[in-house]
Amino acid sequence: MNSIPLGVLVVDDETRQRRGLAAMVRDLRPEYEVWEAKNGKDALTISLSKPIQIVFTDIQMPIMNGLEYLQQLRTSGQHETKVILVTVYQEFSYAQQAVRYGANDYLVKPVQSQKLIEVIQHMEKVIVQEQEALSENRTALNQIEQSMPAFLEHLFSKWVTDKLQAHEKSLLKSHFGWQGLGEVLALGASASRPEDIHEWDSLLRNTVAEILRPWASSVVFPLESHKEHVVAVVNWKDRVEGKEAKSALQVGLEKMGQQQSISIWSAWGQPFDFDEMQISQSLEKAVRLISMRFYTPHIRCLDLVVSDDEQPVQEMSAHEQMTNLKFIESAISNEETDQLLDRCNISLDE
């Protein structure tokens, strides 16, 4: 006895033939639910409204014959339903034609019990195999869906470091469909205990994406080449400048830092056009700016693009950074705090 109860439909305009075949199916498979129809039109209605897996249908019937029913059934999208033609020898050519239309098998009248059970067992085997294959496909799709975010982050990490292949660019472009103005945001964080940073990585990424959502679409991910940085690729909506979004993000990050007892720095790279798919320079600028946080400890968010009432952050060359570092080390060693404050433009009154 099959462990999976199936729905069976018997179609025949001759009442005796129909009820006799339906009774045979019920005797062989008591667990099955069996419906009956007297023509193809009624059979189509039942097939589209009931859980039917196997259909036994006559060919010559009024209103809608078996071949017309089969064509209508397949046209409606019911390709999984197994259709067995029940025919007489004179209609054998019709049965062959029906197989080409999508019939799965045929039986010759009068139907013998042994032949019927053979067909049923074969259909059961096919149905079980299809269900197992479908289950495997769903599992595979679930696995793909679960791994897709990590795969896309990997592609973004390659993209921002200018290592993306042409076909990978096309994949990202078709998947996201981003256009217009974009920017790269680099983020870094520090905590009293370095191991705590990893605990807030996911929270930091989610916070950035959520805050920016009203103004932009974004993907936030750890940079593979610089594990200490989290990067956001941002696509501004309607070519907005993003000033309001950046302000909201700065406030949100400061709040998060206070709540989690971590220090967060961020830096925006130069704007770019998604249509040109050029992004690495924006990341380079952002990472370079965020590396300057040592020289501007009072500034948490650095931006190359500033408003009229703000002073731009001047980028330093490697030589300038080393010179400043040596000066600061010397001033600290010699306790020359006044010179250090003057060099950093910091007043004790502040």
Short mmCIF file of C-alpha atoms in Angstrom, two decimals:
data_model
loop_
_atom_site.label_atom_id
_atom_site.label_comp_id
_atom_site.label_asym_id
_atom_site.label_seq_id
_atom_site.Cartn_x
_atom_site.Cartn_y
_atom_site.Cartn_z
CA MET A 1 0.00 0.00 0.00
CA ASN A 2 1.35 3.38 -1.00
CA SER A 3 2.16 5.67 1.92
CA ILE A 4 1.14 8.82 0.02
CA PRO A 5 -2.64 9.05 -0.58
CA LEU A 6 -3.37 10.35 -4.06
CA GLY A 7 -6.39 11.83 -5.79
CA VAL A 8 -7.73 9.91 -8.79
CA LEU A 9 -10.29 11.00 -11.41
CA VAL A 10 -12.14 8.52 -13.64
CA VAL A 11 -13.72 10.05 -16.77
CA ASP A 12 -16.17 8.17 -19.01
CA ASP A 13 -19.59 8.99 -20.47
CA GLU A 14 -20.71 5.38 -20.02
CA THR A 15 -21.87 5.10 -16.42
CA ARG A 16 -21.17 1.38 -16.11
CA GLN A 17 -17.63 1.69 -17.45
CA ARG A 18 -16.91 4.72 -15.26
CA ARG A 19 -18.25 3.26 -12.03
CA GLY A 20 -16.63 -0.11 -12.69
CA LEU A 21 -13.17 1.38 -13.17
CA ALA A 22 -13.62 3.70 -10.16
CA ALA A 23 -14.58 0.68 -8.02
CA MET A 24 -11.47 -1.19 -9.16
CA VAL A 25 -9.26 1.74 -8.17
CA ARG A 26 -10.94 1.96 -4.74
CA ASP A 27 -10.43 -1.78 -4.19
CA LEU A 28 -6.75 -1.61 -5.13
CA ARG A 29 -6.05 1.64 -3.25
CA PRO A 30 -8.61 2.21 -0.45
CA GLU A 31 -6.58 5.18 0.81
CA TYR A 32 -7.07 7.09 -2.46
CA GLU A 33 -9.81 9.66 -2.95
CA VAL A 34 -11.61 8.91 -6.22
CA TRP A 35 -13.75 11.35 -8.23
CA GLU A 36 -15.85 10.65 -11.33
CA ALA A 37 -16.78 12.77 -14.39
CA LYS A 38 -18.99 11.98 -17.39
CA ASN A 39 -17.20 14.14 -19.99
CA GLY A 40 -14.05 16.13 -20.56
CA LYS A 41 -15.62 19.45 -19.58
CA ASP A 42 -16.65 18.20 -16.13
CA ALA A 43 -13.29 16.47 -15.79
CA LEU A 44 -11.44 19.73 -16.49
CA THR A 45 -13.46 21.54 -13.81
CA ILE A 46 -12.67 18.84 -11.24
CA SER A 47 -8.99 18.67 -12.27
CA LEU A 48 -8.53 22.40 -11.73
CA SER A 49 -10.33 22.50 -8.38
CA LYS A 50 -9.39 19.22 -6.68
CA PRO A 51 -6.05 17.65 -5.71
CA ILE A 52 -5.94 15.22 -8.63
CA GLN A 53 -2.69 13.37 -9.35
CA ILE A 54 -3.92 10.57 -11.68
CA VAL A 55 -6.66 10.69 -14.34
CA PHE A 56 -8.12 7.72 -16.21
CA THR A 57 -10.10 9.07 -19.16
CA ASP A 58 -12.03 7.68 -22.08
CA ILE A 59 -11.36 9.22 -25.50
CA GLN A 60 -14.76 9.31 -27.24
CA MET A 61 -17.12 11.45 -25.12
CA PRO A 62 -19.71 14.17 -25.81
CA ILE A 63 -19.20 17.90 -25.15
CA MET A 64 -15.42 17.50 -24.71
CA ASN A 65 -13.59 14.31 -25.63
CA GLY A 66 -10.52 12.87 -23.96
CA LEU A 67 -7.97 14.43 -26.32
CA GLU A 68 -9.54 17.89 -25.99
CA TYR A 69 -9.57 17.49 -22.21
CA LEU A 70 -5.90 16.51 -22.23
CA GLN A 71 -4.95 19.53 -24.35
CA GLN A 72 -6.95 21.91 -22.14
CA LEU A 73 -5.42 20.39 -19.00
CA ARG A 74 -1.85 20.87 -20.25
CA THR A 75 -2.62 24.36 -21.55
CA SER A 76 -3.87 25.34 -18.08
CA GLY A 77 -0.46 24.46 -16.64
CA GLN A 78 -1.33 21.10 -15.09
CA HIS A 79 1.74 19.26 -16.35
CA GLU A 80 2.28 17.14 -13.25
CA THR A 81 -1.13 15.41 -13.44
CA LYS A 82 -0.71 11.88 -14.81
CA VAL A 83 -3.24 11.12 -17.56
CA ILE A 84 -3.93 7.55 -18.63
CA LEU A 85 -6.08 7.03 -21.74
CA VAL A 86 -8.63 4.20 -21.50
CA THR A 87 -9.41 3.05 -25.05
CA VAL A 88 -10.56 0.18 -27.26
CA TYR A 89 -8.41 -1.41 -29.93
CA GLN A 90 -10.07 0.61 -32.69
CA GLU A 91 -8.95 3.84 -30.99
CA PHE A 92 -5.33 2.78 -30.61
CA SER A 93 -4.13 5.47 -33.05
CA TYR A 94 -5.85 8.10 -30.88
CA ALA A 95 -4.02 6.77 -27.84
CA GLN A 96 -0.69 7.11 -29.65
CA GLN A 97 -1.57 10.68 -30.60
CA ALA A 98 -2.57 11.44 -27.00
CA VAL A 99 0.84 10.30 -25.77
CA ARG A 100 2.35 12.99 -27.99
CA TYR A 101 -0.06 15.51 -26.44
CA GLY A 102 1.17 14.66 -22.97
CA ALA A 103 -0.63 11.49 -21.91
CA ASN A 104 1.46 9.33 -19.59
CA ASP A 105 0.11 5.87 -20.48
CA TYR A 106 -2.95 4.03 -21.79
CA LEU A 107 -5.11 1.04 -20.94
CA VAL A 108 -7.19 -1.07 -23.29
CA LYS A 109 -10.85 -1.83 -22.56
CA PRO A 110 -12.00 -3.92 -20.87
CA VAL A 111 -9.50 -2.98 -18.20
CA GLN A 112 -7.92 -5.94 -16.46
CA SER A 113 -7.10 -5.69 -12.74
CA GLN A 114 -3.49 -6.79 -13.28
CA LYS A 115 -2.90 -4.18 -15.97
CA LEU A 116 -4.53 -1.50 -13.81
CA ILE A 117 -2.34 -2.22 -10.79
CA GLU A 118 0.77 -2.17 -12.97
CA VAL A 119 -0.12 1.28 -14.30
CA ILE A 120 -0.99 2.57 -10.81
CA GLN A 121 2.27 1.29 -9.33
CA HIS A 122 4.25 2.86 -12.16
CA MET A 123 2.47 6.21 -11.71
CA GLU A 124 3.04 6.06 -7.96
CA LYS A 125 6.74 5.49 -8.51
CA VAL A 126 6.97 8.39 -10.96
CA ILE A 127 5.02 10.73 -8.63
CA VAL A 128 7.21 9.84 -5.63
CA GLN A 129 10.37 10.42 -7.68
CA GLU A 130 9.07 13.79 -8.85
CA GLN A 131 8.15 14.81 -5.30
CA GLU A 132 11.61 13.82 -4.06
CA ALA A 133 13.25 15.75 -6.90
CA LEU A 134 11.07 18.77 -6.12
CA SER A 135 12.03 18.56 -2.46
CA GLU A 136 15.71 18.38 -3.39
CA ASN A 137 15.32 21.35 -5.71
CA ARG A 138 13.64 23.36 -2.96
CA THR A 139 16.45 22.45 -0.56
CA ALA A 140 19.02 23.50 -3.15
CA LEU A 141 17.17 26.77 -3.76
CA ASN A 142 17.02 27.44 -0.01
CA GLN A 143 20.75 26.84 0.23
CA ILE A 144 21.36 29.19 -2.69
CA GLU A 145 19.14 31.85 -1.10
CA GLN A 146 20.98 31.49 2.20
CA SER A 147 24.39 31.73 0.56
CA MET A 148 23.41 34.50 -1.87
CA PRO A 149 23.99 37.41 0.57
CA ALA A 150 27.52 36.21 1.31
CA PHE A 151 28.17 35.69 -2.40
CA LEU A 152 26.94 39.20 -3.25
CA GLU A 153 29.08 40.66 -0.45
CA HIS A 154 32.06 38.84 -1.94
CA LEU A 155 31.32 40.37 -5.35
CA PHE A 156 30.94 43.84 -3.83
CA SER A 157 34.25 43.45 -2.01
CA LYS A 158 35.89 42.56 -5.33
CA TRP A 159 34.09 45.42 -7.06
CA VAL A 160 35.22 48.16 -4.69
CA THR A 161 38.83 46.94 -4.91
CA ASP A 162 38.68 46.88 -8.73
CA LYS A 163 39.05 43.09 -8.96
CA LEU A 164 35.62 42.33 -10.43
CA GLN A 165 35.45 40.44 -13.72
CA ALA A 166 33.25 41.69 -16.57
CA HIS A 167 30.65 38.91 -16.18
CA GLU A 168 30.53 39.56 -12.42
CA LYS A 169 29.87 43.25 -13.07
CA SER A 170 27.01 42.30 -15.36
CA LEU A 171 25.61 40.00 -12.68
CA LEU A 172 25.65 42.74 -10.04
CA LYS A 173 24.23 45.31 -12.42
CA SER A 174 21.34 43.07 -13.48
CA HIS A 175 20.64 41.89 -9.91
CA PHE A 176 20.46 45.34 -8.31
CA GLY A 177 19.65 47.56 -11.27
CA TRP A 178 21.28 50.52 -9.53
CA GLN A 179 21.68 53.72 -11.50
CA GLY A 180 22.66 57.30 -10.91
CA LEU A 181 24.72 58.69 -8.07
CA GLY A 182 26.55 56.52 -5.57
CA GLU A 183 29.12 56.81 -2.81
CA VAL A 184 31.23 54.53 -0.69
CA LEU A 185 31.21 54.75 3.09
CA ALA A 186 34.05 53.19 5.08
CA LEU A 187 33.57 52.49 8.77
CA GLY A 188 35.90 51.48 11.55
CA ALA A 189 35.43 50.90 15.25
CA SER A 190 37.44 50.41 18.41
CA ALA A 191 36.51 49.09 21.82
CA SER A 192 38.14 48.77 25.21
CA ARG A 193 38.47 45.07 24.49
CA PRO A 194 39.36 44.31 20.82
CA GLU A 195 37.43 41.02 20.87
CA ASP A 196 34.21 42.96 21.47
CA ILE A 197 34.37 44.51 17.98
CA HIS A 198 33.31 41.28 16.31
CA GLU A 199 30.15 41.14 18.41
CA TRP A 200 28.98 44.50 17.04
CA ASP A 201 29.90 43.91 13.39
CA SER A 202 26.43 42.68 12.43
CA LEU A 203 24.71 45.35 14.51
CA LEU A 204 26.83 48.06 12.88
CA ARG A 205 26.01 46.81 9.38
CA ASN A 206 22.28 46.58 10.10
CA THR A 207 22.26 50.02 11.71
CA VAL A 208 23.89 51.67 8.69
CA ALA A 209 21.52 50.02 6.19
CA GLU A 210 18.44 50.88 8.25
CA ILE A 211 19.35 54.53 8.80
CA LEU A 212 20.12 55.09 5.12
CA ARG A 213 17.01 53.28 3.88
CA PRO A 214 14.77 56.40 3.43
CA TRP A 215 17.38 58.06 1.21
CA ALA A 216 19.26 55.26 -0.47
CA SER A 217 19.64 51.59 -1.28
CA SER A 218 22.78 50.14 0.21
CA VAL A 219 24.83 47.00 0.70
CA VAL A 220 26.98 46.90 3.83
CA PHE A 221 29.74 44.32 4.10
CA PRO A 222 33.17 43.65 5.62
CA LEU A 223 35.99 44.51 3.26
CA GLU A 224 37.92 41.33 2.42
CA SER A 225 41.20 43.15 1.80
CA HIS A 226 40.93 45.25 4.98
CA LYS A 227 39.22 43.22 7.68
CA GLU A 228 39.25 46.20 10.03
CA HIS A 229 36.85 48.12 7.79
CA VAL A 230 33.15 47.73 7.12
CA VAL A 231 32.08 49.23 3.80
CA ALA A 232 28.73 50.48 2.55
CA VAL A 233 28.05 50.95 -1.15
CA VAL A 234 25.25 53.50 -1.37
CA ASN A 235 22.95 54.31 -4.29
CA TRP A 236 21.18 57.61 -3.61
CA LYS A 237 17.53 57.82 -4.59
CA ASP A 238 16.50 60.45 -7.14
CA ARG A 239 20.09 61.75 -7.25
CA VAL A 240 19.83 63.29 -3.78
CA GLU A 241 22.99 64.80 -2.36
CA GLY A 242 22.69 62.79 0.83
CA LYS A 243 23.45 65.60 3.31
CA GLU A 244 20.40 64.84 5.44
CA ALA A 245 21.10 61.12 5.29
CA LYS A 246 24.71 61.61 6.35
CA SER A 247 23.67 63.74 9.29
CA ALA A 248 21.12 61.14 10.38
CA LEU A 249 23.73 58.41 10.03
CA GLN A 250 26.27 60.31 12.12
CA VAL A 251 23.72 60.81 14.89
CA GLY A 252 22.71 57.14 14.73
CA LEU A 253 26.29 55.90 14.86
CA GLU A 254 27.14 58.15 17.79
CA LYS A 255 24.09 56.81 19.65
CA MET A 256 25.07 53.25 18.88
CA GLY A 257 28.63 53.88 20.02
CA GLN A 258 27.41 55.27 23.33
CA GLN A 259 25.04 52.37 23.89
CA GLN A 260 27.61 49.70 23.05
CA SER A 261 30.67 51.48 24.51
CA ILE A 262 32.57 51.47 21.24
CA SER A 263 34.07 54.26 19.16
CA ILE A 264 32.98 54.40 15.52
CA TRP A 265 34.67 56.35 12.72
CA SER A 266 33.29 56.76 9.23
CA ALA A 267 34.44 58.42 6.03
CA TRP A 268 32.73 59.08 2.71
CA GLY A 269 34.53 58.65 -0.57
CA GLN A 270 33.98 60.74 -3.67
CA PRO A 271 30.64 60.40 -5.53
CA PHE A 272 30.56 58.23 -8.65
CA ASP A 273 28.07 57.24 -11.36
CA PHE A 274 26.70 53.68 -11.26
CA ASP A 275 26.20 53.74 -15.02
CA GLU A 276 29.98 53.83 -15.39
CA MET A 277 30.46 51.13 -12.72
CA GLN A 278 33.60 52.92 -11.42
CA ILE A 279 33.79 52.63 -7.67
CA SER A 280 37.30 51.75 -6.49
CA GLN A 281 38.48 55.37 -6.31
CA SER A 282 35.60 56.23 -4.01
CA LEU A 283 36.62 53.43 -1.64
CA GLU A 284 40.27 54.47 -1.83
CA LYS A 285 39.40 58.01 -0.77
CA ALA A 286 37.14 56.80 2.04
CA VAL A 287 39.74 54.41 3.45
CA ARG A 288 42.42 57.08 3.19
CA LEU A 289 40.25 59.53 5.10
CA ILE A 290 39.33 57.08 7.83
CA SER A 291 43.01 56.27 8.31
CA MET A 292 43.47 59.94 9.27
CA ARG A 293 41.23 59.70 12.33
CA PHE A 294 44.35 59.73 14.55
CA TYR A 295 44.96 63.33 13.51
CA THR A 296 41.33 64.39 13.95
CA PRO A 297 40.15 62.50 17.07
CA HIS A 298 37.34 64.99 17.66
CA ILE A 299 35.79 64.29 14.24
CA ARG A 300 33.88 61.02 13.91
CA CYS A 301 32.71 61.42 10.31
CA LEU A 302 35.06 62.57 7.56
CA ASP A 303 33.76 63.64 4.16
CA LEU A 304 35.46 64.90 1.03
CA VAL A 305 32.28 66.74 0.07
CA VAL A 306 31.42 69.45 2.58
CA SER A 307 28.84 72.20 2.82
CA ASP A 308 29.66 75.92 2.62
CA ASP A 309 29.81 76.36 6.38
CA GLU A 310 32.11 73.37 6.99
CA GLN A 311 35.87 73.10 6.57
CA PRO A 312 37.06 70.29 4.32
CA VAL A 313 39.37 67.67 5.73
CA GLN A 314 42.71 67.99 3.98
CA GLU A 315 44.21 64.71 2.88
CA MET A 316 47.80 64.08 3.95
CA SER A 317 50.47 62.36 1.97
CA ALA A 318 52.36 59.47 3.54
CA HIS A 319 55.32 61.79 4.14
CA GLU A 320 53.11 64.40 5.83
CA GLN A 321 51.50 61.75 8.02
CA MET A 322 54.92 60.44 9.12
CA THR A 323 56.15 63.99 9.82
CA ASN A 324 53.11 64.74 11.96
CA LEU A 325 53.44 61.43 13.78
CA LYS A 326 57.09 62.12 14.67
CA PHE A 327 56.20 65.63 15.85
CA ILE A 328 53.41 64.32 18.08
CA GLU A 329 55.66 61.59 19.54
CA SER A 330 58.37 64.15 20.24
CA ALA A 331 55.95 66.64 21.83
CA ILE A 332 54.53 63.95 24.09
CA SER A 333 57.98 62.66 25.09
CA ASN A 334 59.20 66.19 25.92
CA GLU A 335 55.89 67.13 27.57
CA GLU A 336 55.51 70.06 25.14
CA THR A 337 51.73 70.03 25.26
CA ASP A 338 51.39 73.68 24.22
CA GLN A 339 53.14 73.02 20.92
CA LEU A 340 51.04 69.90 20.41
CA LEU A 341 47.79 71.81 20.97
CA ASP A 342 48.89 74.59 18.65
CA ARG A 343 49.83 72.09 15.95
CA CYS A 344 46.41 70.40 16.21
CA ASN A 345 44.56 73.75 16.43
CA ILE A 346 43.01 72.76 19.74
CA SER A 347 42.28 75.23 22.52
CA LEU A 348 42.06 74.23 26.17
CA ASP A 349 39.07 76.56 26.45
CA GLU A 350 37.13 74.27 24.13
#
